mmCIF file of C-alpha atoms in Angstrom:
data_model
loop_
_atom_site.group_PDB
_atom_site.id
_atom_site.type_symbol
_atom_site.label_atom_id
_atom_site.label_comp_id
_atom_site.label_asym_id
_atom_site.label_seq_id
_atom_site.Cartn_x
_atom_site.Cartn_y
_atom_site.Cartn_z
ATOM 1 C CA MET A 1 18.891 89.674 56.251
ATOM 2 C CA ASN A 2 15.375 89.518 55.066
ATOM 3 C CA GLU A 3 14.304 88.125 51.768
ATOM 4 C CA THR A 4 14.093 91.575 50.084
ATOM 5 C CA ASP A 5 17.655 92.425 51.020
ATOM 6 C CA SER A 6 18.723 88.948 49.879
ATOM 7 C CA ILE A 7 17.247 89.581 46.507
ATOM 8 C CA ILE A 8 18.802 93.009 46.124
ATOM 9 C CA GLN A 9 22.258 91.632 47.222
ATOM 10 C CA THR A 10 21.900 88.803 44.613
ATOM 11 C CA ILE A 11 21.016 91.248 41.853
ATOM 12 C CA ALA A 12 23.860 93.578 42.843
ATOM 13 C CA VAL A 13 26.526 90.744 42.868
ATOM 14 C CA TYR A 14 25.421 89.037 39.622
ATOM 15 C CA LEU A 15 24.422 91.929 37.543
ATOM 16 C CA ILE A 16 27.841 92.950 36.070
ATOM 17 C CA PRO A 17 29.036 89.325 35.690
ATOM 18 C CA VAL A 18 25.879 88.085 34.014
ATOM 19 C CA LEU A 19 25.732 91.278 31.628
ATOM 20 C CA PHE A 20 29.245 90.819 30.502
ATOM 21 C CA ALA A 21 29.343 86.918 30.345
ATOM 22 C CA ILE A 22 26.203 86.903 28.010
ATOM 23 C CA SER A 23 27.405 89.976 25.929
ATOM 24 C CA LEU A 24 30.862 89.131 25.399
ATOM 25 C CA HIS A 25 29.677 85.471 24.556
ATOM 26 C CA GLU A 26 27.594 86.845 21.861
ATOM 27 C CA ALA A 27 30.099 89.460 20.596
ATOM 28 C CA ALA A 28 32.803 86.721 20.301
ATOM 29 C CA HIS A 29 30.456 84.800 17.776
ATOM 30 C CA GLY A 30 30.250 88.024 15.625
ATOM 31 C CA TYR A 31 34.053 88.783 15.832
ATOM 32 C CA VAL A 32 34.939 85.276 14.684
ATOM 33 C CA ALA A 33 32.382 85.232 12.018
ATOM 34 C CA ARG A 34 33.737 88.453 10.599
ATOM 35 C CA TYR A 35 37.245 86.928 10.614
ATOM 36 C CA PHE A 36 36.073 84.171 8.547
ATOM 37 C CA GLY A 37 34.219 86.436 6.011
ATOM 38 C CA ASP A 38 30.750 87.107 7.412
ATOM 39 C CA PRO A 39 30.305 90.957 8.276
ATOM 40 C CA THR A 40 26.564 90.530 9.243
ATOM 41 C CA ALA A 41 27.030 91.033 12.946
ATOM 42 C CA ALA A 42 29.403 94.104 12.270
ATOM 43 C CA ASN A 43 26.955 95.754 9.906
ATOM 44 C CA GLU A 44 24.012 95.397 12.430
ATOM 45 C CA GLY A 45 26.351 96.995 15.146
ATOM 46 C CA ARG A 46 26.534 93.674 17.141
ATOM 47 C CA LEU A 47 30.241 93.641 17.593
ATOM 48 C CA SER A 48 30.003 96.359 20.377
ATOM 49 C CA LEU A 49 31.128 95.221 23.960
ATOM 50 C CA ASN A 50 28.412 97.499 25.236
ATOM 51 C CA PRO A 51 25.933 94.917 27.100
ATOM 52 C CA LEU A 52 22.963 97.079 26.130
ATOM 53 C CA ARG A 53 23.180 96.062 22.538
ATOM 54 C CA HIS A 54 22.934 92.331 23.435
ATOM 55 C CA ILE A 55 20.476 92.451 26.192
ATOM 56 C CA ASP A 56 17.358 90.343 26.178
ATOM 57 C CA PRO A 57 15.254 91.487 29.068
ATOM 58 C CA PHE A 58 14.001 87.961 30.070
ATOM 59 C CA GLY A 59 16.940 85.930 28.908
ATOM 60 C CA THR A 60 19.663 88.199 30.279
ATOM 61 C CA VAL A 61 18.264 89.520 33.604
ATOM 62 C CA ILE A 62 15.112 87.753 34.891
ATOM 63 C CA LEU A 63 15.869 83.958 33.973
ATOM 64 C CA PRO A 64 19.603 84.279 35.484
ATOM 65 C CA LEU A 65 17.986 85.819 38.650
ATOM 66 C CA ILE A 66 15.309 83.286 38.977
ATOM 67 C CA LEU A 67 17.845 80.434 38.516
ATOM 68 C CA SER A 68 20.192 81.870 41.180
ATOM 69 C CA LEU A 69 17.435 82.243 43.554
ATOM 70 C CA LEU A 70 16.524 78.620 43.015
ATOM 71 C CA HIS A 71 20.161 77.688 43.742
ATOM 72 C CA LEU A 72 20.635 76.588 40.183
ATOM 73 C CA PRO A 73 23.365 77.695 37.896
ATOM 74 C CA ALA A 74 22.661 81.397 36.814
ATOM 75 C CA LEU A 75 22.283 80.664 33.072
ATOM 76 C CA GLY A 76 20.624 83.098 30.531
ATOM 77 C CA TYR A 77 20.907 84.156 26.964
ATOM 78 C CA ALA A 78 21.219 87.470 25.035
ATOM 79 C CA LYS A 79 19.784 88.296 21.692
ATOM 80 C CA PRO A 80 21.652 85.973 19.270
ATOM 81 C CA VAL A 81 24.214 87.623 17.044
ATOM 82 C CA PRO A 82 23.264 87.137 13.438
ATOM 83 C CA VAL A 83 25.471 84.963 11.420
ATOM 84 C CA ASP A 84 25.144 84.122 7.789
ATOM 85 C CA TYR A 85 27.160 80.863 7.556
ATOM 86 C CA GLY A 86 26.856 80.940 3.900
ATOM 87 C CA ARG A 87 29.218 83.952 3.862
ATOM 88 C CA LEU A 88 31.866 82.053 5.614
ATOM 89 C CA ARG A 89 34.846 81.047 3.384
ATOM 90 C CA ASN A 90 34.427 77.532 4.459
ATOM 91 C CA PRO A 91 30.963 77.324 6.042
ATOM 92 C CA LYS A 92 30.833 73.844 7.430
ATOM 93 C CA LYS A 93 34.275 73.858 9.161
ATOM 94 C CA GLN A 94 34.058 77.492 10.179
ATOM 95 C CA MET A 95 30.497 77.168 11.655
ATOM 96 C CA ALA A 96 32.034 75.050 14.294
ATOM 97 C CA LEU A 97 34.656 77.619 15.088
ATOM 98 C CA VAL A 98 32.299 80.412 15.215
ATOM 99 C CA ALA A 99 30.143 78.478 17.726
ATOM 100 C CA ALA A 100 33.102 77.573 19.840
ATOM 101 C CA ALA A 101 34.061 81.290 20.138
ATOM 102 C CA GLY A 102 31.140 81.898 22.646
ATOM 103 C CA PRO A 103 32.231 79.171 25.020
ATOM 104 C CA ALA A 104 35.838 80.240 24.623
ATOM 105 C CA ALA A 105 35.071 83.784 25.669
ATOM 106 C CA ASN A 106 33.234 82.461 28.804
ATOM 107 C CA PHE A 107 36.445 80.402 29.627
ATOM 108 C CA ALA A 108 38.531 83.597 29.303
ATOM 109 C CA MET A 109 36.275 85.610 31.362
ATOM 110 C CA GLY A 110 35.988 83.051 33.973
ATOM 111 C CA LEU A 111 39.898 82.847 34.208
ATOM 112 C CA GLY A 112 39.805 86.630 34.430
ATOM 113 C CA TRP A 113 37.410 86.689 37.302
ATOM 114 C CA MET A 114 39.430 84.037 39.196
ATOM 115 C CA ALA A 115 42.453 86.142 38.636
ATOM 116 C CA LEU A 116 40.737 89.192 40.255
ATOM 117 C CA TRP A 117 39.724 86.776 43.140
ATOM 118 C CA VAL A 118 43.391 85.620 43.516
ATOM 119 C CA VAL A 119 44.617 89.362 43.667
ATOM 120 C CA LEU A 120 41.981 90.449 46.069
ATOM 121 C CA THR A 121 42.450 87.390 48.298
ATOM 122 C CA TYR A 122 46.319 86.922 48.312
ATOM 123 C CA ALA A 123 47.654 90.356 47.472
ATOM 124 C CA LEU A 124 45.127 92.705 49.214
ATOM 125 C CA SER A 125 43.920 90.253 51.895
ATOM 126 C CA VAL A 126 40.273 91.235 51.250
ATOM 127 C CA PRO A 127 37.710 89.326 53.444
ATOM 128 C CA GLN A 128 35.834 86.548 51.785
ATOM 129 C CA ASP A 129 32.424 88.305 52.510
ATOM 130 C CA ASP A 130 33.408 91.463 50.824
ATOM 131 C CA PHE A 131 31.280 92.734 47.855
ATOM 132 C CA PHE A 132 34.002 92.483 45.296
ATOM 133 C CA ILE A 133 35.092 88.936 46.327
ATOM 134 C CA GLU A 134 31.507 87.903 46.058
ATOM 135 C CA MET A 135 31.106 89.403 42.574
ATOM 136 C CA SER A 136 34.379 87.774 41.382
ATOM 137 C CA LYS A 137 32.956 84.370 42.647
ATOM 138 C CA ALA A 138 29.805 85.207 40.776
ATOM 139 C CA GLY A 139 31.797 85.945 37.596
ATOM 140 C CA ILE A 140 33.636 82.590 37.948
ATOM 141 C CA GLY A 141 30.389 80.652 38.657
ATOM 142 C CA VAL A 142 28.311 82.403 35.790
ATOM 143 C CA ASN A 143 31.017 81.915 33.238
ATOM 144 C CA SER A 144 31.706 78.388 34.153
ATOM 145 C CA ALA A 145 28.060 77.578 33.970
ATOM 146 C CA MET A 146 27.714 79.275 30.529
ATOM 147 C CA CYS A 147 30.697 77.525 29.175
ATOM 148 C CA ILE A 148 29.780 74.082 30.174
ATOM 149 C CA PHE A 149 26.014 74.554 29.375
ATOM 150 C CA ASN A 150 26.730 75.880 25.946
ATOM 151 C CA LEU A 151 28.854 72.876 25.076
ATOM 152 C CA ILE A 152 25.850 70.548 25.498
ATOM 153 C CA PRO A 153 25.874 68.860 21.971
ATOM 154 C CA LEU A 154 22.298 69.909 21.155
ATOM 155 C CA PRO A 155 21.291 72.601 18.673
ATOM 156 C CA PRO A 156 20.687 75.531 19.061
ATOM 157 C CA LEU A 157 23.194 75.425 21.820
ATOM 158 C CA ASP A 158 27.088 76.103 20.556
ATOM 159 C CA GLY A 159 27.995 72.510 21.373
ATOM 160 C CA GLY A 160 25.234 71.332 18.832
ATOM 161 C CA ARG A 161 26.612 73.636 16.192
ATOM 162 C CA ILE A 162 30.043 72.292 16.811
ATOM 163 C CA VAL A 163 28.834 68.894 16.361
ATOM 164 C CA THR A 164 27.100 69.969 13.199
ATOM 165 C CA GLY A 165 30.206 71.380 11.838
ATOM 166 C CA ILE A 166 32.144 68.171 12.608
ATOM 167 C CA LEU A 167 29.616 65.551 11.339
ATOM 168 C CA PRO A 168 29.594 64.318 7.597
ATOM 169 C CA LEU A 169 27.346 66.502 5.550
ATOM 170 C CA PRO A 170 24.206 64.215 5.303
ATOM 171 C CA LEU A 171 24.238 63.638 9.097
ATOM 172 C CA ALA A 172 24.992 67.382 9.645
ATOM 173 C CA ARG A 173 21.967 68.322 7.756
ATOM 174 C CA LYS A 174 19.607 65.952 9.755
ATOM 175 C CA TYR A 175 21.297 66.908 13.131
ATOM 176 C CA ALA A 176 20.981 70.617 12.283
ATOM 177 C CA GLN A 177 17.070 70.184 12.105
ATOM 178 C CA ILE A 178 16.961 70.024 15.708
ATOM 179 C CA GLU A 179 17.536 73.694 15.843
ATOM 180 C CA ARG A 180 14.050 74.629 14.744
ATOM 181 C CA TYR A 181 12.876 73.253 18.126
ATOM 182 C CA GLY A 182 15.400 75.291 19.905
ATOM 183 C CA MET A 183 13.191 76.970 22.484
ATOM 184 C CA TYR A 184 11.690 73.570 23.434
ATOM 185 C CA VAL A 185 15.219 72.251 23.813
ATOM 186 C CA PHE A 186 16.220 75.139 26.114
ATOM 187 C CA ILE A 187 13.077 74.736 28.304
ATOM 188 C CA GLY A 188 13.690 70.987 28.480
ATOM 189 C CA LEU A 189 17.178 71.509 29.628
ATOM 190 C CA ILE A 190 16.060 74.069 32.419
ATOM 191 C CA LEU A 191 13.512 71.408 33.627
ATOM 192 C CA MET A 192 15.978 68.740 33.763
ATOM 193 C CA MET A 193 18.218 71.102 35.963
ATOM 194 C CA GLN A 194 15.258 71.830 38.207
ATOM 195 C CA PHE A 195 14.557 68.126 38.699
ATOM 196 C CA GLY A 196 18.240 67.357 39.258
ATOM 197 C CA MET A 197 18.655 65.258 36.042
ATOM 198 C CA LEU A 198 21.264 67.782 34.609
ATOM 199 C CA THR A 199 22.697 69.455 37.653
ATOM 200 C CA GLY A 200 25.331 66.803 38.320
ATOM 201 C CA PHE A 201 26.698 67.098 34.833
ATOM 202 C CA LEU A 202 26.831 70.966 35.117
ATOM 203 C CA ILE A 203 28.317 71.051 38.569
ATOM 204 C CA GLY A 204 30.966 68.393 37.711
ATOM 205 C CA GLY A 205 31.826 70.326 34.470
ATOM 206 C CA MET A 206 32.075 73.584 36.457
ATOM 207 C CA HIS A 207 34.384 71.978 39.012
ATOM 208 C CA ILE A 208 36.737 70.810 36.235
ATOM 209 C CA LEU A 209 36.822 74.073 34.635
ATOM 210 C CA GLN A 210 37.657 75.921 37.792
ATOM 211 C CA SER A 211 40.451 73.282 38.475
ATOM 212 C CA ILE A 212 41.845 74.242 35.149
ATOM 213 C CA PHE A 213 41.576 78.006 36.157
ATOM 214 C CA HIS A 214 43.512 77.214 39.427
ATOM 215 C CA VAL A 215 46.224 75.174 37.452
ATOM 216 C CA LEU A 216 46.622 78.273 35.036
ATOM 217 C CA LEU A 217 46.823 80.834 37.810
ATOM 218 C CA TYR A 218 49.161 78.710 40.082
ATOM 219 C CA PRO A 219 52.039 80.817 39.249
ATOM 220 C CA LEU A 220 50.267 83.990 40.230
ATOM 221 C CA ILE A 221 48.945 82.352 43.426
ATOM 222 C CA PHE A 222 52.454 81.215 44.202
ATOM 223 C CA LEU A 223 53.884 84.744 43.708
ATOM 224 C CA LEU A 224 51.285 86.418 45.885
ATOM 225 C CA ASN A 225 50.898 83.987 48.622
#
């Protein structure tokens, strides 16, 4: 397989998992925010599960592709769902829950992709080099990476907002100020991965997460094997 074919295959395998991982991650923030009293995302049409409403051309498509070709976790981002924390019924506490909704969505999707892999592998005996097997593996990897990466406790990542929601108010206000440097934080984290300074943490976290998926799906594996 030449380099062009390899790139095309990578795009084909990763496109659907990346689009839905990023889009449902963002939509989850909006749904939880609406549940707690903020309809901003709903009013702007951002609760749709249609990936086209959430796509950022660079963050959703180009960046994950570049990272995957560099053999790094295929991370990316979508257009952030607007949340007006002031409209939440309990802004400080519920801000953390709104933030946690994104990684929780990725956890659920990763589990779903692994369930698909289990069915294809054990029930249908599909070869491991099959396109849909490769896509299910991509879905597991992408969602695991997004879940772990977004839990890094630095604003504007979800983990940073969770920490902000937990800290006492004076500390929370100071910690939240990091968010104004959000793009620099994101670029810095990508560079740390490139130089191997963060890769061990991400890969280790992904392995732990996927072990949890295996434990949760063990009854299904037992039935089908």
